[in-house]
PDB file of N, CA and C in Angstrom:
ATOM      1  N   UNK A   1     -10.746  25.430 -17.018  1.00 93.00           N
ATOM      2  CA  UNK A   1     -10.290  24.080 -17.275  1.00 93.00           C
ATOM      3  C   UNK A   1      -8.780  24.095 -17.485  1.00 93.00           C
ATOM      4  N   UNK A   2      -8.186  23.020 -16.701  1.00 97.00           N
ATOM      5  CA  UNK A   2      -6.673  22.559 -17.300  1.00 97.00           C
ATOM      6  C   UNK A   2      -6.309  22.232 -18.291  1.00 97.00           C
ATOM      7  N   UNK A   3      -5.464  22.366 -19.125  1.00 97.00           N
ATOM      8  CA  UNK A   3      -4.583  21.440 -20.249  1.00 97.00           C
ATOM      9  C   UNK A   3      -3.587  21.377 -20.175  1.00 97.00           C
ATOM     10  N   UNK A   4      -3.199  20.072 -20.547  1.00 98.00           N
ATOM     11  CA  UNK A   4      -1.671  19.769 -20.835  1.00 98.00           C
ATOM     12  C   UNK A   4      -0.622  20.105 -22.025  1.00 98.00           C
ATOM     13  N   UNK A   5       0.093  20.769 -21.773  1.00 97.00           N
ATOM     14  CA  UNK A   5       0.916  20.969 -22.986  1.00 97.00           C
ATOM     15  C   UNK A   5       1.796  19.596 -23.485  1.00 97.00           C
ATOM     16  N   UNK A   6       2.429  20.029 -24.868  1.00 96.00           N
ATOM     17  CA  UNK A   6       3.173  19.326 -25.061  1.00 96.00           C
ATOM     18  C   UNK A   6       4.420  19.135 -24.547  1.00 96.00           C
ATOM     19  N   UNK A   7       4.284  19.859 -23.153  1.00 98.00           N
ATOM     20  CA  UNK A   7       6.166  20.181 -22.329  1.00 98.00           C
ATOM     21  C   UNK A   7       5.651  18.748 -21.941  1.00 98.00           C
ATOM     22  N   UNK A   8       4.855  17.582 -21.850  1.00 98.00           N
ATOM     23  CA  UNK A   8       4.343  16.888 -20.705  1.00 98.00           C
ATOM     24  C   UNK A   8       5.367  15.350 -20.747  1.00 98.00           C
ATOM     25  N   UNK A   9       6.250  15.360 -20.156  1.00 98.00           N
ATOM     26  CA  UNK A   9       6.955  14.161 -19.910  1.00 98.00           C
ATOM     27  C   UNK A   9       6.128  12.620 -19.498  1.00 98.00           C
ATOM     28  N   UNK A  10       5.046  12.937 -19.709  1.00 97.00           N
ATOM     29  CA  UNK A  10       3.890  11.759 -19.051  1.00 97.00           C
ATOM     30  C   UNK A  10       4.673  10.756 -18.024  1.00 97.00           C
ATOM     31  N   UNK A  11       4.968  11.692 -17.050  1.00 98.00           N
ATOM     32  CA  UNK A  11       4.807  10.901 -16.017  1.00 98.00           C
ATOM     33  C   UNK A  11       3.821  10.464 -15.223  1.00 98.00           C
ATOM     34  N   UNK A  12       2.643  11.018 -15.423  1.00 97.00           N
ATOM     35  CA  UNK A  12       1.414  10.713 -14.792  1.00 97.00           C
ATOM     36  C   UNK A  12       1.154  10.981 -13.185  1.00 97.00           C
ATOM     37  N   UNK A  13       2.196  11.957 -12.502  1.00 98.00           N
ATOM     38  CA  UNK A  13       2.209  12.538 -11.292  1.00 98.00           C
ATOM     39  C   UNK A  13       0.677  13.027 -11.261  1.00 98.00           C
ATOM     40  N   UNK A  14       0.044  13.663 -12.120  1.00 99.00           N
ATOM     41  CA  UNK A  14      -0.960  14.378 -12.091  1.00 99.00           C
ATOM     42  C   UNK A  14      -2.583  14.011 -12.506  1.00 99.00           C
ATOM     43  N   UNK A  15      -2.406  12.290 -13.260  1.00 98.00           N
ATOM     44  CA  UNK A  15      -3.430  11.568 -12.959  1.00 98.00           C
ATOM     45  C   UNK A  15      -3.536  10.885 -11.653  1.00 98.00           C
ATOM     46  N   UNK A  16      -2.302  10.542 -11.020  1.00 98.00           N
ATOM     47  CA  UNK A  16      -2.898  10.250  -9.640  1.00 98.00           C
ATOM     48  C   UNK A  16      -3.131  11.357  -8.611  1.00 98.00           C
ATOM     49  N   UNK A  17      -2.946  12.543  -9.128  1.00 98.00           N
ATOM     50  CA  UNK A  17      -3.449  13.796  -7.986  1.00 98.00           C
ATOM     51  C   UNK A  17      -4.720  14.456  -8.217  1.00 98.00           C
ATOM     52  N   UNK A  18      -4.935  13.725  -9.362  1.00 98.00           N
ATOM     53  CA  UNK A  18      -6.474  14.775  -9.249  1.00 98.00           C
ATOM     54  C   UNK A  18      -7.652  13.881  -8.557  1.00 98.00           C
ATOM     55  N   UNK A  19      -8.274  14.680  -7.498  1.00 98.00           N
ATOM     56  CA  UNK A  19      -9.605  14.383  -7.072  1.00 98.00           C
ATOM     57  C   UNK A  19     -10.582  14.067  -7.618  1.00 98.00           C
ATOM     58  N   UNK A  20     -10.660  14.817  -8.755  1.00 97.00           N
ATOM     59  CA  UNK A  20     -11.984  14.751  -9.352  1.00 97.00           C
ATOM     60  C   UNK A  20     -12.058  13.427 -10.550  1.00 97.00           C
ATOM     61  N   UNK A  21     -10.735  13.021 -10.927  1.00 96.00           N
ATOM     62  CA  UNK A  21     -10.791  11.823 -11.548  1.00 96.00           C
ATOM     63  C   UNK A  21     -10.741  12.184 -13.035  1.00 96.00           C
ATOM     64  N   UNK A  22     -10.629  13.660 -13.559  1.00 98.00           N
ATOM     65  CA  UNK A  22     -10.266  13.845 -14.436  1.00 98.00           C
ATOM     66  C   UNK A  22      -9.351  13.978 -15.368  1.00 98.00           C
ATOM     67  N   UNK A  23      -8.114  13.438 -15.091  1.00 98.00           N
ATOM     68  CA  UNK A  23      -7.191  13.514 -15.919  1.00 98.00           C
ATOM     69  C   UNK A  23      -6.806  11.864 -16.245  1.00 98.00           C
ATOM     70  N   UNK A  24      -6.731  11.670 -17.400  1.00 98.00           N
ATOM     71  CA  UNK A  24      -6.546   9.883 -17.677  1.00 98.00           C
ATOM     72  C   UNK A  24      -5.585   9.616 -18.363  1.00 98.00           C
ATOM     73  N   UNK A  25      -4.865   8.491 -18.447  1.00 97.00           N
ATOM     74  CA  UNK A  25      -3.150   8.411 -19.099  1.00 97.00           C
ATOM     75  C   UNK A  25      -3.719   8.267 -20.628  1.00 97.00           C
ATOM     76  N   UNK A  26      -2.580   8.776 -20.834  1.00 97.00           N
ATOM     77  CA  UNK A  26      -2.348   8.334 -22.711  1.00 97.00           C
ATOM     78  C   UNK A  26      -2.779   6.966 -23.299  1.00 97.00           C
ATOM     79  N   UNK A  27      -3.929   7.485 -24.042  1.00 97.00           N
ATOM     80  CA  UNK A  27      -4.433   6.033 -24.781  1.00 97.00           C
ATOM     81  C   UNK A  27      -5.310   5.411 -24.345  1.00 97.00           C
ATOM     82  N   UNK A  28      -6.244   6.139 -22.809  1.00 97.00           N
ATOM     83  CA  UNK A  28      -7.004   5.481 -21.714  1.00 97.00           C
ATOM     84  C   UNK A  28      -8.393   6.097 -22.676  1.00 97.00           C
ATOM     85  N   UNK A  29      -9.595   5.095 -22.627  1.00 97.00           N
ATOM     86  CA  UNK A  29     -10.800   5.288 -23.019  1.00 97.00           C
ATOM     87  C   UNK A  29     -11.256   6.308 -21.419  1.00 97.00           C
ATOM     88  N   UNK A  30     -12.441   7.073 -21.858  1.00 96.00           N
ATOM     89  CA  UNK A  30     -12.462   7.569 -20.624  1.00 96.00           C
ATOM     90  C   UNK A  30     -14.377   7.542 -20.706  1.00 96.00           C
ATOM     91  N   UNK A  31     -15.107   7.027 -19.551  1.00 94.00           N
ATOM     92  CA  UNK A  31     -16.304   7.236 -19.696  1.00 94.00           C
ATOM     93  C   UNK A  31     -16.860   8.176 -18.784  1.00 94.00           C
ATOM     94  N   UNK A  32     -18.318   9.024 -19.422  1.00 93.00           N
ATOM     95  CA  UNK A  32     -19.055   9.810 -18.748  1.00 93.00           C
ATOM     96  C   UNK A  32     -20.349   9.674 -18.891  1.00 93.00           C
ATOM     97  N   UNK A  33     -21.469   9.937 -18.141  1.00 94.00           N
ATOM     98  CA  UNK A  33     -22.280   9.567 -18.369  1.00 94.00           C
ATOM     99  C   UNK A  33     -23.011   8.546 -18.735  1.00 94.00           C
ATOM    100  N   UNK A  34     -22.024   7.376 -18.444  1.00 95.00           N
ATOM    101  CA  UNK A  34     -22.169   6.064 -19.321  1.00 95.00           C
ATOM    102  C   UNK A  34     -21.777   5.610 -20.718  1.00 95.00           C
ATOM    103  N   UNK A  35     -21.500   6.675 -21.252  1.00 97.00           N
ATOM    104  CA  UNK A  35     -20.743   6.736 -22.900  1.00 97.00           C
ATOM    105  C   UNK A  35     -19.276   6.748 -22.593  1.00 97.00           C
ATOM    106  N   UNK A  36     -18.812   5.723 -23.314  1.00 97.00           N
ATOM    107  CA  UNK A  36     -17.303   5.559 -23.555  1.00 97.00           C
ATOM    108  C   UNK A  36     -16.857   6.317 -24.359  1.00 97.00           C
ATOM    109  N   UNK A  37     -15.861   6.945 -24.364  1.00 97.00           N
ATOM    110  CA  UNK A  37     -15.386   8.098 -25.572  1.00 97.00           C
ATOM    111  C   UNK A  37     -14.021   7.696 -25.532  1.00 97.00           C
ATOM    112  N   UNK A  38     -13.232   7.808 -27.280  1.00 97.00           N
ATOM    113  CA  UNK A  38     -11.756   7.453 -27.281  1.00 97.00           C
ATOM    114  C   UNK A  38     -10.534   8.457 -26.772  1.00 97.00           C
ATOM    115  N   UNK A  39      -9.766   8.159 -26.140  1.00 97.00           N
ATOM    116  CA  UNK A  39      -8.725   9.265 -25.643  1.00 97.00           C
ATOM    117  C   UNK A  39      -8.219  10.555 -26.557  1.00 97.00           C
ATOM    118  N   UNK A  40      -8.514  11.495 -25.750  1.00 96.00           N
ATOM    119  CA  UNK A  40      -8.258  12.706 -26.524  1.00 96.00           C
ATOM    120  C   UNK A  40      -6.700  13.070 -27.142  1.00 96.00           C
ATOM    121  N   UNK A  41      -5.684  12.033 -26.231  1.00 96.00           N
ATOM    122  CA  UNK A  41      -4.269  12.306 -26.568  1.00 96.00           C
ATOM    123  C   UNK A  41      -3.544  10.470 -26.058  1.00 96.00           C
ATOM    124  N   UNK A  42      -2.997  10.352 -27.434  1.00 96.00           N
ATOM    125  CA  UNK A  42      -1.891   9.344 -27.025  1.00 96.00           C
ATOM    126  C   UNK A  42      -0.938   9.119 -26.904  1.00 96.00           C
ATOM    127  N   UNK A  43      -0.360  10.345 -26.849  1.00 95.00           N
ATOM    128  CA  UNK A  43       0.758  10.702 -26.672  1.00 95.00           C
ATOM    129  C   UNK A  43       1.432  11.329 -25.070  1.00 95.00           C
ATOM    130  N   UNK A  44       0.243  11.875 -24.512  1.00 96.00           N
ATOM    131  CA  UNK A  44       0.297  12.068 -22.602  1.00 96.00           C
ATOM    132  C   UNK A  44      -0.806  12.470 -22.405  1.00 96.00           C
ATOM    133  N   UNK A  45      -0.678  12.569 -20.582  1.00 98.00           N
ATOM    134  CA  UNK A  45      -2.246  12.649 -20.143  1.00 98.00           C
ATOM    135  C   UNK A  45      -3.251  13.444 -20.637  1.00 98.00           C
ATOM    136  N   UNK A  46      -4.292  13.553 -20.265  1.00 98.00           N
ATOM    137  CA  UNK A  46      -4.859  14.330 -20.699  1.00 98.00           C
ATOM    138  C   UNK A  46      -6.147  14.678 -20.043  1.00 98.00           C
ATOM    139  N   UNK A  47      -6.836  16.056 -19.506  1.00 98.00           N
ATOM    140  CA  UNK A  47      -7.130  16.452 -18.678  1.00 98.00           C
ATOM    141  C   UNK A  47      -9.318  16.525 -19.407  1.00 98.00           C
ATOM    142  N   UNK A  48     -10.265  16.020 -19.078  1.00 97.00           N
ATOM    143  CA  UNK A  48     -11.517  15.734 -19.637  1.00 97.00           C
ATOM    144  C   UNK A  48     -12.065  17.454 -18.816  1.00 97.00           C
ATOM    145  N   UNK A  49     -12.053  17.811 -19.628  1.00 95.00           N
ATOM    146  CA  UNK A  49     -12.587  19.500 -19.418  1.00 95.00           C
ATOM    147  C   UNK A  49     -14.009  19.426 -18.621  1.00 95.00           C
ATOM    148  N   UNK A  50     -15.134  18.577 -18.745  1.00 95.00           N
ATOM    149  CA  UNK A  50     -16.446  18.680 -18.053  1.00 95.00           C
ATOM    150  C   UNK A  50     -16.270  18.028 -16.801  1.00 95.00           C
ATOM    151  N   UNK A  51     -15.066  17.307 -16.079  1.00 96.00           N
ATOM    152  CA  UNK A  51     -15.191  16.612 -14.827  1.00 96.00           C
ATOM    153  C   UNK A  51     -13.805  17.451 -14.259  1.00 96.00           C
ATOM    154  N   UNK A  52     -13.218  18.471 -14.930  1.00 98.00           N
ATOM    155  CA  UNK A  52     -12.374  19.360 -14.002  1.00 98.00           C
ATOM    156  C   UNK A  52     -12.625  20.684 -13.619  1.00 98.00           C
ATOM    157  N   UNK A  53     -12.365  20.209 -12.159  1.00 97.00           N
ATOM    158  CA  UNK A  53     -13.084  21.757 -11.633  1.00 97.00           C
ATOM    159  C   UNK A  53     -11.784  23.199 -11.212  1.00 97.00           C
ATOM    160  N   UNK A  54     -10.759  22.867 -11.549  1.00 97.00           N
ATOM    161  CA  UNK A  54     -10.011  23.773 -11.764  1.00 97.00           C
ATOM    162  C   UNK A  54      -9.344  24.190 -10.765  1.00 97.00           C
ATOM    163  N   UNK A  55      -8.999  23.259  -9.426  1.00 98.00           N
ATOM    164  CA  UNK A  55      -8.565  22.631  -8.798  1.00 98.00           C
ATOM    165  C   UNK A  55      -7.223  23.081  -8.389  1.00 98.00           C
ATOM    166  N   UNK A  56      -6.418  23.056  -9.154  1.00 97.00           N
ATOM    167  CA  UNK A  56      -5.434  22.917  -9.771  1.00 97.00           C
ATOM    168  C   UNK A  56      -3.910  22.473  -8.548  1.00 97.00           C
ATOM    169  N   UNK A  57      -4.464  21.235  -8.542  1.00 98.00           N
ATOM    170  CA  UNK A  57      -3.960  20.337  -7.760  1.00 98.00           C
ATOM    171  C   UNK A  57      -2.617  19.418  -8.662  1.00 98.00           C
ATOM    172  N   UNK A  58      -3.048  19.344  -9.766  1.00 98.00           N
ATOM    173  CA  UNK A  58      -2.224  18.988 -10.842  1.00 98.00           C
ATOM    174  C   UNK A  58      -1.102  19.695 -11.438  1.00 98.00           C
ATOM    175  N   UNK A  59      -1.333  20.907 -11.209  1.00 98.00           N
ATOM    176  CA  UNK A  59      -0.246  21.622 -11.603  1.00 98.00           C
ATOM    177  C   UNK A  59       0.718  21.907 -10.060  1.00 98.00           C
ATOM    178  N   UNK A  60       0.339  21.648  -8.888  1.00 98.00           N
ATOM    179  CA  UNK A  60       1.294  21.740  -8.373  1.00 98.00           C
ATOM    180  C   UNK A  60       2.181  20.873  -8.023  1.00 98.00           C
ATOM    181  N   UNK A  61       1.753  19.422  -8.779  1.00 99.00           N
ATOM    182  CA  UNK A  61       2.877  17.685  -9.126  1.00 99.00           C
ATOM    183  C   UNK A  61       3.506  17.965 -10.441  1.00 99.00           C
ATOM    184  N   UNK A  62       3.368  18.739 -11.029  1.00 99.00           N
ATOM    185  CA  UNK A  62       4.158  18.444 -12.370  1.00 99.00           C
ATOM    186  C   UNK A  62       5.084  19.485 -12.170  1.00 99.00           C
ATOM    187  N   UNK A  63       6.308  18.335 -12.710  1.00 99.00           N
ATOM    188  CA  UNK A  63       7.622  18.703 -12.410  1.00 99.00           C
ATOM    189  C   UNK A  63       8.013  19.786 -13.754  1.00 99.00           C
ATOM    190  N   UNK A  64       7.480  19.545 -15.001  1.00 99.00           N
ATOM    191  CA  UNK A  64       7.505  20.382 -15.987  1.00 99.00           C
ATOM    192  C   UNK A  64       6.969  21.293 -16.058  1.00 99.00           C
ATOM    193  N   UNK A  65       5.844  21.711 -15.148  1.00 98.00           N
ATOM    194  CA  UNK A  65       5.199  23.456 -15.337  1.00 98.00           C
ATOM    195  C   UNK A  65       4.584  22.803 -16.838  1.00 98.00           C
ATOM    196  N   UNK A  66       4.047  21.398 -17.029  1.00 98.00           N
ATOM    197  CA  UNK A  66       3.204  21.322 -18.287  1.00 98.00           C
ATOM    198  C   UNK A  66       1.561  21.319 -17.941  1.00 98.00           C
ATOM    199  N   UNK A  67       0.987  21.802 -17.310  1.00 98.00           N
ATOM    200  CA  UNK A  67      -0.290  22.063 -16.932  1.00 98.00           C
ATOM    201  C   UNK A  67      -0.478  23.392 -17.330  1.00 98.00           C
ATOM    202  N   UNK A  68      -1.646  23.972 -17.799  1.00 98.00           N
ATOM    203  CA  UNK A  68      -2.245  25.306 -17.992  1.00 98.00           C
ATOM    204  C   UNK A  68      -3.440  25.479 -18.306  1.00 98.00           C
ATOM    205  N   UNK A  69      -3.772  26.569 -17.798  1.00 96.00           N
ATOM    206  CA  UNK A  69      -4.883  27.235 -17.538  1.00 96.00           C
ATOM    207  C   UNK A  69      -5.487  27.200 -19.333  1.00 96.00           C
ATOM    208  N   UNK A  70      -6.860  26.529 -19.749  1.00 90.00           N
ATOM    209  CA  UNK A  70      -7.109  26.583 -21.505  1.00 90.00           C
ATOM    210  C   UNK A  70      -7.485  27.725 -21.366  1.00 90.00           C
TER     211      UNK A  70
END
């Protein structure tokens, strides 16, 4: 799974690159399974560990090298 560090300038290059639909902006409710759950970070994106497949499509848009391997 991906995570975002705190290098993360939230530009959000890397919620619109992921395929799988797992990464959601700061402050975004995110649902699975039909359960709504509150955002894990409101401060920048943030990457939902059970819908990323490790891809890592995201780390090659971010201009900060703030993506990493958890």
């Amino acid at each position: 799974m991906m995570t975002i560090t705190e290098d993360c300038i939230a530009c959000n290059a890397c919620v619109d690159e992921c395929p799988q639909t797992a990464i959601y902006n700061a402050g975004i409710d995110y649902e699975l399974n039909g359960v709504v759950t509150p955002p894990l970070s409101e401060d920048h994106p943030y990457v939902v560990g059970s819908l990323c497949d490790d891809c890592k499509s995201c780390t090659e848009v971010c201009p900060v090298d703030a993506i990493v391997e958890a």
